[in-house]
mmCIF file of C-alpha atoms and ligand atoms in Angstrom:
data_model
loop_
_atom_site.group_PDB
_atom_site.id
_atom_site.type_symbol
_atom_site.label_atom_id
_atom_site.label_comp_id
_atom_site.label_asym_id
_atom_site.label_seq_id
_atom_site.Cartn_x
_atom_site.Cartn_y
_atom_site.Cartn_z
ATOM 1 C CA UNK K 13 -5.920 -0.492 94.436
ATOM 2 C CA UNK K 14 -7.773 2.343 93.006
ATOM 3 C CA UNK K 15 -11.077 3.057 94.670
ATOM 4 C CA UNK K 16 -14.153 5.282 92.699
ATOM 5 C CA UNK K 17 -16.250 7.502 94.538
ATOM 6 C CA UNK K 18 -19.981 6.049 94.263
ATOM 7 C CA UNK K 19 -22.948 8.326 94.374
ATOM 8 C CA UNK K 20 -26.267 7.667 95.115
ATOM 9 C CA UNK K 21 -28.194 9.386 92.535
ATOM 10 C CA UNK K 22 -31.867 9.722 91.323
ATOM 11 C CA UNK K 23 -32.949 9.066 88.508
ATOM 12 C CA UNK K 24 -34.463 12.542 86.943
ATOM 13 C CA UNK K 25 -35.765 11.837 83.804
ATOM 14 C CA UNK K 26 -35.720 9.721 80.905
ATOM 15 C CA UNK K 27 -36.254 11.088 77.321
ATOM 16 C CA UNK K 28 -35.829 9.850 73.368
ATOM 17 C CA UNK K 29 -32.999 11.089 71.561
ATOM 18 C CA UNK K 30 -33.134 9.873 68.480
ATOM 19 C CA UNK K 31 -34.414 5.999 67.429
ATOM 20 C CA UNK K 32 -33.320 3.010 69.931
ATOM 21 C CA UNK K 33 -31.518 5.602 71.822
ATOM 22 C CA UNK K 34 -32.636 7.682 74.989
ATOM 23 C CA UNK K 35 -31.129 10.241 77.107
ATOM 24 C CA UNK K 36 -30.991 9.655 81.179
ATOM 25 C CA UNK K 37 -30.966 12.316 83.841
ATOM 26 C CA UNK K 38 -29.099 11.574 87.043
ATOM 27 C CA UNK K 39 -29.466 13.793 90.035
ATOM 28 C CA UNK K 40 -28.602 13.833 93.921
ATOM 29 C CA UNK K 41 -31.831 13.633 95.484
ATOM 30 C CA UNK K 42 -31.374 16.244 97.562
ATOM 31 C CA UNK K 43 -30.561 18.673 95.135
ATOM 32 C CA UNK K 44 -27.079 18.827 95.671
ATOM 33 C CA UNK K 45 -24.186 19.646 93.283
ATOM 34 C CA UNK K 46 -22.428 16.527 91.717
ATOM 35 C CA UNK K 47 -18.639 15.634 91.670
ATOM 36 C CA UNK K 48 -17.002 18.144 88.585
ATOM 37 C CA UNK K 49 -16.654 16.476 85.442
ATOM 38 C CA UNK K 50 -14.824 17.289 82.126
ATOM 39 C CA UNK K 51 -14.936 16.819 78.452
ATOM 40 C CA UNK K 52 -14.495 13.030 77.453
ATOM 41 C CA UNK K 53 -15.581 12.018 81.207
ATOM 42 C CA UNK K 54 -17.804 9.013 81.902
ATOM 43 C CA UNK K 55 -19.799 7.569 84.772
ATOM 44 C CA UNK K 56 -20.338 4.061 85.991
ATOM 45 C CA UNK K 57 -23.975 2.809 86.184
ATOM 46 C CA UNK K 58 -24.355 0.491 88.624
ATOM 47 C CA UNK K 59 -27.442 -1.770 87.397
ATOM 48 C CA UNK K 60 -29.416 -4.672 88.597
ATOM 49 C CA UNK K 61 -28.643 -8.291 88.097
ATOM 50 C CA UNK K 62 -24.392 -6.977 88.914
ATOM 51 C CA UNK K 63 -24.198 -4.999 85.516
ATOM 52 C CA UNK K 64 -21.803 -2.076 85.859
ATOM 53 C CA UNK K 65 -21.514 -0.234 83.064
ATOM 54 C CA UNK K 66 -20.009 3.351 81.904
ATOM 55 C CA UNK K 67 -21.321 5.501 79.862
ATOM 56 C CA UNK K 68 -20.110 9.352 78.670
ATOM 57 C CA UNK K 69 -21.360 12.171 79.824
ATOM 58 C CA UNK K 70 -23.430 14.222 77.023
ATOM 59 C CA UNK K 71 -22.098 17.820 79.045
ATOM 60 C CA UNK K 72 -19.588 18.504 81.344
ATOM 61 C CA UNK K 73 -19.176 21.267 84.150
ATOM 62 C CA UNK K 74 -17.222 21.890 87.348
ATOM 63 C CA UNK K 75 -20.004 21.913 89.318
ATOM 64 C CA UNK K 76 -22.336 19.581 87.569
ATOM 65 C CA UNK K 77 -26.587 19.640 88.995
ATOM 66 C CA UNK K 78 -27.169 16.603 86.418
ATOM 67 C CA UNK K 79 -25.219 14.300 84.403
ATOM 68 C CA UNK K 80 -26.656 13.064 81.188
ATOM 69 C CA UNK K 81 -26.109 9.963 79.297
ATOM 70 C CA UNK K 82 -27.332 8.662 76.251
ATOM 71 C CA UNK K 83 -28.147 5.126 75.746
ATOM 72 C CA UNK K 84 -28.543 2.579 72.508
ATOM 73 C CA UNK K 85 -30.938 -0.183 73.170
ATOM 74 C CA UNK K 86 -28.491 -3.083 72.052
ATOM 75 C CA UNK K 87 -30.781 -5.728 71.447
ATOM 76 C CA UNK K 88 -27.336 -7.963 70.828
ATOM 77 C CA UNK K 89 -26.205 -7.161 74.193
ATOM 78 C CA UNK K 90 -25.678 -8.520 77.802
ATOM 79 C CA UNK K 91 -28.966 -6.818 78.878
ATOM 80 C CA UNK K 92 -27.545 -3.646 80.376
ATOM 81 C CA UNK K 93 -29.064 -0.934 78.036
ATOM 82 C CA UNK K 94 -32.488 -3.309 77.513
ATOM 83 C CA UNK K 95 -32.776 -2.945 81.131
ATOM 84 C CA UNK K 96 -32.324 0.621 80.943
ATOM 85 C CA UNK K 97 -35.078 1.315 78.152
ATOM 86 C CA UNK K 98 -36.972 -0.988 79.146
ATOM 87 C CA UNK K 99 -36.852 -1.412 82.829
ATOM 88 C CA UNK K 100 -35.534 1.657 84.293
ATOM 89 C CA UNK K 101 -38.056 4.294 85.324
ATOM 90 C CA UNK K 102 -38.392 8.092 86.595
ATOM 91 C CA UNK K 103 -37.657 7.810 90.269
ATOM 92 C CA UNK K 104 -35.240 5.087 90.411
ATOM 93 C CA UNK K 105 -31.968 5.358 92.793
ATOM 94 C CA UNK K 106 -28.793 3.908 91.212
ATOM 95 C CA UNK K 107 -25.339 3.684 92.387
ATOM 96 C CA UNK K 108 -23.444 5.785 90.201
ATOM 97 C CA UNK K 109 -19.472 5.646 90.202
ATOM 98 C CA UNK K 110 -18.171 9.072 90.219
ATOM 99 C CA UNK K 111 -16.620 10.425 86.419
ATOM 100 C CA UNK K 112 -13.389 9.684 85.193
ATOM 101 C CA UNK K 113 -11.854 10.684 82.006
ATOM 102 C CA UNK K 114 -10.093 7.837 79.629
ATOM 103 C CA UNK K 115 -10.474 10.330 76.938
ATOM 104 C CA UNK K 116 -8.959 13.682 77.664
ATOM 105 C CA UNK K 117 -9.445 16.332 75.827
ATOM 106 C CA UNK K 118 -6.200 17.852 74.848
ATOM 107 C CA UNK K 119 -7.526 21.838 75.324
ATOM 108 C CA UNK K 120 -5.097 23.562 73.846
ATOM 109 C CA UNK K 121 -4.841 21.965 70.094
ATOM 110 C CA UNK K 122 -5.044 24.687 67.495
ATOM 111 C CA UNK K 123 -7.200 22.092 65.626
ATOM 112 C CA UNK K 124 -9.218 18.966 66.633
ATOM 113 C CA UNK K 125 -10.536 16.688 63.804
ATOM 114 C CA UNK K 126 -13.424 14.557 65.463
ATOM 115 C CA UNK K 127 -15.116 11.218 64.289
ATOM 116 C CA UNK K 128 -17.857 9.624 65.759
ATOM 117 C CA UNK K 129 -20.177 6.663 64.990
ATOM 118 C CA UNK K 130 -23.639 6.211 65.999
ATOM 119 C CA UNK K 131 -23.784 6.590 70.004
ATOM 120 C CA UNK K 132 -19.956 6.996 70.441
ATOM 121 C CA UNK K 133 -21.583 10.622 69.681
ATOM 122 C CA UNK K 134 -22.008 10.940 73.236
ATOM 123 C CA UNK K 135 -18.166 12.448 74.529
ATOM 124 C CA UNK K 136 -17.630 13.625 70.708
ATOM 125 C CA UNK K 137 -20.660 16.346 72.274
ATOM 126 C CA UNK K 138 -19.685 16.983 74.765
ATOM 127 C CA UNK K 139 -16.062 17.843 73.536
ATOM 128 C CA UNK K 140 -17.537 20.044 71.062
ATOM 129 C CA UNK K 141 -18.962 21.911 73.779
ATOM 130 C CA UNK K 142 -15.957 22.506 75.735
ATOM 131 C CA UNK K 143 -14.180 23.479 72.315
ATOM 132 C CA UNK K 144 -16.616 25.747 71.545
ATOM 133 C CA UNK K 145 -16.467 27.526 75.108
ATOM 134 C CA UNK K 146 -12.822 27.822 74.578
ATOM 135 C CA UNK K 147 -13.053 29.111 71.123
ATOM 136 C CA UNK K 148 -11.142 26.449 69.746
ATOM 137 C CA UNK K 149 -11.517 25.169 66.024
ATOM 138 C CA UNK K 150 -12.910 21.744 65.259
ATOM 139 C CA UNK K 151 -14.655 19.745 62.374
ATOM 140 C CA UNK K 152 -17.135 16.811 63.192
ATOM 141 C CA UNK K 153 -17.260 13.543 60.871
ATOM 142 C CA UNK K 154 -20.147 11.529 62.182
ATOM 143 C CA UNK K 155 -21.555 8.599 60.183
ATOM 144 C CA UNK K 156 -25.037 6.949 61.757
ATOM 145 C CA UNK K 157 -27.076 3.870 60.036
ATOM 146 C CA UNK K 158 -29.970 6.809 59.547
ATOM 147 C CA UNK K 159 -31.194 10.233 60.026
ATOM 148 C CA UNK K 160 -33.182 9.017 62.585
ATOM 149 C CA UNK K 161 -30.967 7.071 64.638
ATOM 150 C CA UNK K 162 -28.715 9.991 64.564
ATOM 151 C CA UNK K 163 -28.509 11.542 68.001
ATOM 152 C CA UNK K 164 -28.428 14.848 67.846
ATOM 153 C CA UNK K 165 -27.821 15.487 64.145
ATOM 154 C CA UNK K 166 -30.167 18.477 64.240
ATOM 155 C CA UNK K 167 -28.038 20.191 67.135
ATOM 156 C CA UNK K 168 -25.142 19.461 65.242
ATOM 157 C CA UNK K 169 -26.142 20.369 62.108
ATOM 158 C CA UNK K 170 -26.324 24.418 63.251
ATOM 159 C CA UNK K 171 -22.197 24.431 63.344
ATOM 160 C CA UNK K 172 -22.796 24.413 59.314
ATOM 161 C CA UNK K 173 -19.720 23.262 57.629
ATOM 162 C CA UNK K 174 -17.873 22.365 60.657
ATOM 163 C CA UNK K 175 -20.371 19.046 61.496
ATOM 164 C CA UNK K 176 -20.601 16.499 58.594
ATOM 165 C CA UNK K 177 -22.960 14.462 59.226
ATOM 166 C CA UNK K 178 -22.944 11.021 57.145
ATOM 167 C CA UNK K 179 -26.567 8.780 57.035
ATOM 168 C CA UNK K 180 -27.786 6.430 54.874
ATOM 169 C CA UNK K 181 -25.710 6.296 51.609
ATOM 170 C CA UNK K 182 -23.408 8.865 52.785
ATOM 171 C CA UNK K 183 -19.764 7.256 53.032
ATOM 172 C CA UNK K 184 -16.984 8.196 55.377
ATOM 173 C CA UNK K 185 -13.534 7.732 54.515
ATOM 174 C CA UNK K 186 -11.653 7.834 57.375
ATOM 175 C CA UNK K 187 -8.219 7.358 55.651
ATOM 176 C CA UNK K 188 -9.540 9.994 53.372
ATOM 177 C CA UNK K 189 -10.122 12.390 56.467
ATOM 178 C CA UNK K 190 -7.171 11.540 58.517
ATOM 179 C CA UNK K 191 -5.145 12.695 55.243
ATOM 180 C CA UNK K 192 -6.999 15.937 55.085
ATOM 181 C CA UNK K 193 -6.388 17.119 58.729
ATOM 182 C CA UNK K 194 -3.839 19.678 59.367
ATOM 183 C CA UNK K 195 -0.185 18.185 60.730
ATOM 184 C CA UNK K 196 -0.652 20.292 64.296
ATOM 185 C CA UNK K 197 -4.470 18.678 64.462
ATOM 186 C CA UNK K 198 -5.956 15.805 67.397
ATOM 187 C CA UNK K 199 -7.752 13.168 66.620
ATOM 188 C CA UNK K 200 -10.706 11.990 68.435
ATOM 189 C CA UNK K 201 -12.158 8.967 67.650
ATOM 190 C CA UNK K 202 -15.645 7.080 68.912
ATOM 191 C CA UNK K 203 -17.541 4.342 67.342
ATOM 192 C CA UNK K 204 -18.306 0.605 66.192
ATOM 193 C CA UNK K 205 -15.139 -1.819 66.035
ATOM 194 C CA UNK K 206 -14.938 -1.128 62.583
ATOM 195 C CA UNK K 207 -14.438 2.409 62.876
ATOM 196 C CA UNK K 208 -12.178 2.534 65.363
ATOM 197 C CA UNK K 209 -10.128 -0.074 63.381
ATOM 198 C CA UNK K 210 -10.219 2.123 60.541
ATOM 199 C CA UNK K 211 -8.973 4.926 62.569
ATOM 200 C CA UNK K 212 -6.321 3.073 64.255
ATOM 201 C CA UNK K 213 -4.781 1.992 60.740
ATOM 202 C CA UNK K 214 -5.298 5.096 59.128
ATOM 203 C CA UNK K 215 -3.677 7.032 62.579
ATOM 204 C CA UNK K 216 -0.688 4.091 62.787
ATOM 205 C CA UNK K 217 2.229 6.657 61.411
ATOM 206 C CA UNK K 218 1.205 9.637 63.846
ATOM 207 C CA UNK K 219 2.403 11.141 66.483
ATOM 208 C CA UNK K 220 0.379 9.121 69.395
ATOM 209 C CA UNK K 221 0.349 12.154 71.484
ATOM 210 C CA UNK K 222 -2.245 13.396 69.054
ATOM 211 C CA UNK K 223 -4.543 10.689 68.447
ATOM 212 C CA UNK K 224 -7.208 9.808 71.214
ATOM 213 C CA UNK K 225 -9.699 6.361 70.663
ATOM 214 C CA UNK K 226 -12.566 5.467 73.170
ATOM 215 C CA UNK K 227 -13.031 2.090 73.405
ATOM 216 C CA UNK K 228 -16.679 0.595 74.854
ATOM 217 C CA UNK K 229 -15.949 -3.020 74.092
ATOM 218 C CA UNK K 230 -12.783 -5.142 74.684
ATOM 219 C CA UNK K 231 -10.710 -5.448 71.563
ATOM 220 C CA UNK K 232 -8.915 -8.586 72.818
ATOM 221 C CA UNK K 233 -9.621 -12.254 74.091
ATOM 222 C CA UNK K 234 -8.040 -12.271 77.824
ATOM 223 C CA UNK K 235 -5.213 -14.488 78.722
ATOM 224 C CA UNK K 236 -5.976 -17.374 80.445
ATOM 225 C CA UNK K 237 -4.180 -19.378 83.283
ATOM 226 C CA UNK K 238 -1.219 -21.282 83.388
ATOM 227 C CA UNK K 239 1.394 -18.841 85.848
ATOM 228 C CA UNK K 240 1.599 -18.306 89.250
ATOM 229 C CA UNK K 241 0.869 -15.203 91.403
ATOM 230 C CA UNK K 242 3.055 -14.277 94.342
ATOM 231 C CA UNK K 243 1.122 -12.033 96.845
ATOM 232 C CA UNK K 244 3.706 -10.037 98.359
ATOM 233 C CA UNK K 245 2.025 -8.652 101.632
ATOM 234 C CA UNK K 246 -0.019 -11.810 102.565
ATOM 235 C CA UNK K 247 3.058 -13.948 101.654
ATOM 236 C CA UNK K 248 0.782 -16.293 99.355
ATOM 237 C CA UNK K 249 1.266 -18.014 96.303
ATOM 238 C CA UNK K 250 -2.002 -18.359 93.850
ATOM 239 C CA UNK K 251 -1.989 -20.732 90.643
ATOM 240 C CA UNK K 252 -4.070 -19.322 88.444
ATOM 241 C CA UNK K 253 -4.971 -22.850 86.214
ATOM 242 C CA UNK K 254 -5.581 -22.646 83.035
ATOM 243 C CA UNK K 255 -9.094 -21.006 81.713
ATOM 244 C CA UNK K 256 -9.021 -18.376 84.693
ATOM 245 C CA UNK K 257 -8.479 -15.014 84.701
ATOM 246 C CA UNK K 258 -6.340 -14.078 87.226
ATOM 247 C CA UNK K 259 -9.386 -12.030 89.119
ATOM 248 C CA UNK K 260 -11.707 -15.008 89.099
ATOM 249 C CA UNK K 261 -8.040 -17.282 90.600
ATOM 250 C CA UNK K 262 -7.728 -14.263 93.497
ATOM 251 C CA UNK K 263 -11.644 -14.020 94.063
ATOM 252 C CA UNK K 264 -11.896 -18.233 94.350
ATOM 253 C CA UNK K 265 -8.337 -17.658 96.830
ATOM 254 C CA UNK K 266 -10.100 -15.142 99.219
ATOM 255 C CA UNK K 267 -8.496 -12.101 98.115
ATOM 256 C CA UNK K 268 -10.940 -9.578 97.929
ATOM 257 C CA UNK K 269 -10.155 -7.257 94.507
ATOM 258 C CA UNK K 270 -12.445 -4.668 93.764
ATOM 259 C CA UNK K 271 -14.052 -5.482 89.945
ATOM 260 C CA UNK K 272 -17.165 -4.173 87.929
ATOM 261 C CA UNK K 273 -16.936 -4.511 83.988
ATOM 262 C CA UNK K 274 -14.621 -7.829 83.658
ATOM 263 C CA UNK K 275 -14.348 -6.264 80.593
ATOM 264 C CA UNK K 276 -10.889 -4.245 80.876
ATOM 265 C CA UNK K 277 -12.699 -1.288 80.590
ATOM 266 C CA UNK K 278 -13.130 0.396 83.953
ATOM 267 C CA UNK K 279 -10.112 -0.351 85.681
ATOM 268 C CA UNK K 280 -11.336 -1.227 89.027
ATOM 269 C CA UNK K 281 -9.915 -4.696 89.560
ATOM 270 C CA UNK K 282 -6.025 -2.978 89.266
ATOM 271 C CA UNK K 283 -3.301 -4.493 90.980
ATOM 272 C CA UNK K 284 0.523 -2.942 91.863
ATOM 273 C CA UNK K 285 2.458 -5.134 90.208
ATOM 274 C CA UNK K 286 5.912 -5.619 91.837
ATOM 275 C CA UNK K 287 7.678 -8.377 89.818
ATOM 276 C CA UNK K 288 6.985 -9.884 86.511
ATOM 277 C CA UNK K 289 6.213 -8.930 83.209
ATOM 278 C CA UNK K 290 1.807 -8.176 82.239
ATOM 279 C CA UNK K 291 0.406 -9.762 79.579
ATOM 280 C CA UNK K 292 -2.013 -6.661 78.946
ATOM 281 C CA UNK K 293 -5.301 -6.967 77.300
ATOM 282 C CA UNK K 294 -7.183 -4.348 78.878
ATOM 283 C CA UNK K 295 -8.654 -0.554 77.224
ATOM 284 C CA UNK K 296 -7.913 1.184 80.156
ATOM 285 C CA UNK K 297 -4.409 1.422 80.730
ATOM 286 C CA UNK K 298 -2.612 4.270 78.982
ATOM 287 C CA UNK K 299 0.088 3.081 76.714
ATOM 288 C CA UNK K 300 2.633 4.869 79.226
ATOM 289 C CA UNK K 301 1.617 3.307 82.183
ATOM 290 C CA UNK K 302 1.867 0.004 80.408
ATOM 291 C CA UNK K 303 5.185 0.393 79.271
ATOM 292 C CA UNK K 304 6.088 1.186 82.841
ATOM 293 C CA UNK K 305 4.791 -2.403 83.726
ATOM 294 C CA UNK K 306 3.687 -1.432 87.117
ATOM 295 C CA UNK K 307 0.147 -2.278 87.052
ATOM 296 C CA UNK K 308 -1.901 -4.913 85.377
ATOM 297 C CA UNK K 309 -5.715 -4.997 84.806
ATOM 298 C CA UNK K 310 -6.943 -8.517 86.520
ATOM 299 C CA UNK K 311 -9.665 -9.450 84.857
ATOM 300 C CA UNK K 312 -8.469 -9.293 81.250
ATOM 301 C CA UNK K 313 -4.920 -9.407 81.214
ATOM 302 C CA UNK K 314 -1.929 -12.360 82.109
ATOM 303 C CA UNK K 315 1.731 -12.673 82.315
ATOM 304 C CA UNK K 316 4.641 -13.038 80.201
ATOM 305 C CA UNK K 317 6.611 -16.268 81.532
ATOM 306 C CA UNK K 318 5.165 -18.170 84.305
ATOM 307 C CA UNK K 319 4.846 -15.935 87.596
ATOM 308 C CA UNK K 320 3.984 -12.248 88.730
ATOM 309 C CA UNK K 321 4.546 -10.851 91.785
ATOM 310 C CA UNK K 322 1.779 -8.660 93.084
ATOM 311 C CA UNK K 323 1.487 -6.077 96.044
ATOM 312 C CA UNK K 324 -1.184 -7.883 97.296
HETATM 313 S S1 LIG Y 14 -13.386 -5.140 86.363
HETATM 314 FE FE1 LIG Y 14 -13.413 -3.465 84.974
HETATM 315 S S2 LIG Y 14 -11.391 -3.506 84.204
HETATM 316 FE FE2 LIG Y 14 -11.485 -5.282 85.406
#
């Protein structure tokens, strides 16, 4: 099972960003350089009341002295970003799981064509940075509900031409701007459901090798019970009934997997798989190492047919 570096960082210092989002500083508290981190990277809040959370990093470095986040107050949500605005204070200590990158940058592209809504912003930043340091060519398509809740529009808006920035009446057509970018360019991709949707149908003849999507929400239901699990090492066998995720049938059996999201999003409750065909329902697995069928993400996804064999 995969395991994730956790730091124990301070909490620097908390700033607005633009409205219902703010901007949080982590540092060691001793002053001491953080684990490297590159474009697209994220880090994994650990928060009171068991919410884990990850969130990408506004900058990226190889020898990072902060990492920044920026966070929307959803006032829809589970609680984890009111907590943060309204809870969290200068001074705190959080666990913080070390970065990891779901959404490479791919440096080399002659071209890369990127879209971003409202806080999915965040890596779309930071890659711009990175792009710009390697004096690589871009163009930025980012819609927001308003001016103001635009996070860092008036950065942005000193590229010029390069950053479009869409508010208010302002309509992007992603079809429109798929179309429109060159056959060699990447596309990058960060936003609401409905965006990313967009993106996904407008992106479904390309090459997949150049189109990237970050995901902060699960796009599908799990599966739910009704198979078996065969633990290979411990020589067990584990129904997993139907309504149960096949994390919650291992946690209830003893087995002690490693989980944080239950969302499919973080990949911490992975399991070898050694027999059996996944069910997968999980944002976290590349495409190629689901194909391989190796691995399966416990807390979202289930089995084709009736039992999987784990190396458990
Ligand atoms: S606990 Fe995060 S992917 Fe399963």
């Amino acid at each position: 099972m995969p395991g994730r570096a956790l730091l124990d960082l301070l909490l620097a210092r908390i700033s607005d960003a633009a409205g219902g989002v703010k901007l949080f500083e982590f540092r060691h508290p001793q002053g001491r350089v953080l684990p490297a981190a590159d474009a697209g990277s994220h880090i994994e809040l650990h928060l009171p009341k068991g919410f884990v959370r990850q969130y990408s990093l506004l900058d990226a470095s190889d020898a990072p002295e902060a990492y920044h986040v920026a966070v929307k107050r959803d006032a829809a949500g589970r609680g984890a970003s009111r907590w943060l605005h309204d809870a969290a204070r200068e001074g705190f200590r959080f666990l913080v799981g070390a970065p990891e990158n779901g959404f490479p940058l791919t440096e080399e592209a002659p071209c890369s064509v990127l879209i971003a809504g409202g806080i999915g912003i965040a890596p779309i930043r930071c890659m711009i940075a990175r792009l710009d340091a390697l004096g690589r060519d871009w163009r930025l398509h980012y819609a927001a509900r308003s001016r103001a809740e635009a996070a860092f529009a008036d950065e942005l808006t000193e590229h010029g031409e390069r950053a479009r920035i869409y508010v208010e009446d302002a309509v992007l057509d992603i079809e429109a701007t798929v179309a429109a970018a060159s056959p060699d360019a990447h596309l990058y991709c960060c936003g609401p459901r409905a965006m990313l949707q967009a993106f996904e149908r407008a992106t479904v003849a390309h090459d997949p090798a150049r189109i990237h999507t970050e995901y902060f929400f699960p796009r599908h239901e799990p599966t739910l019970g009704g198979f078996t699990l065969e633990l290979a090492r411990s020589r067990r066998e584990v129904a997993v009934p139907r309504g149960q995720t096949i994390l919650d049938a291992l946690l209830e059996a003893g087995v002690n997997v490693p989980h944080a999201c239950l969302e499919g999003l973080c990949g911490r409750c992975e399991v070898s798989v050694l027999a059996g065909t996944p069910d997968h329902r999980d944002e976290y697995l590349s495409p190629a190492r689901r194909a391989a069928g190796r691995t399966i993400v416990t807390c979202r996804s289930g089995v084709i047919g009736d039992r999987l064999t784990l190396d458990l």
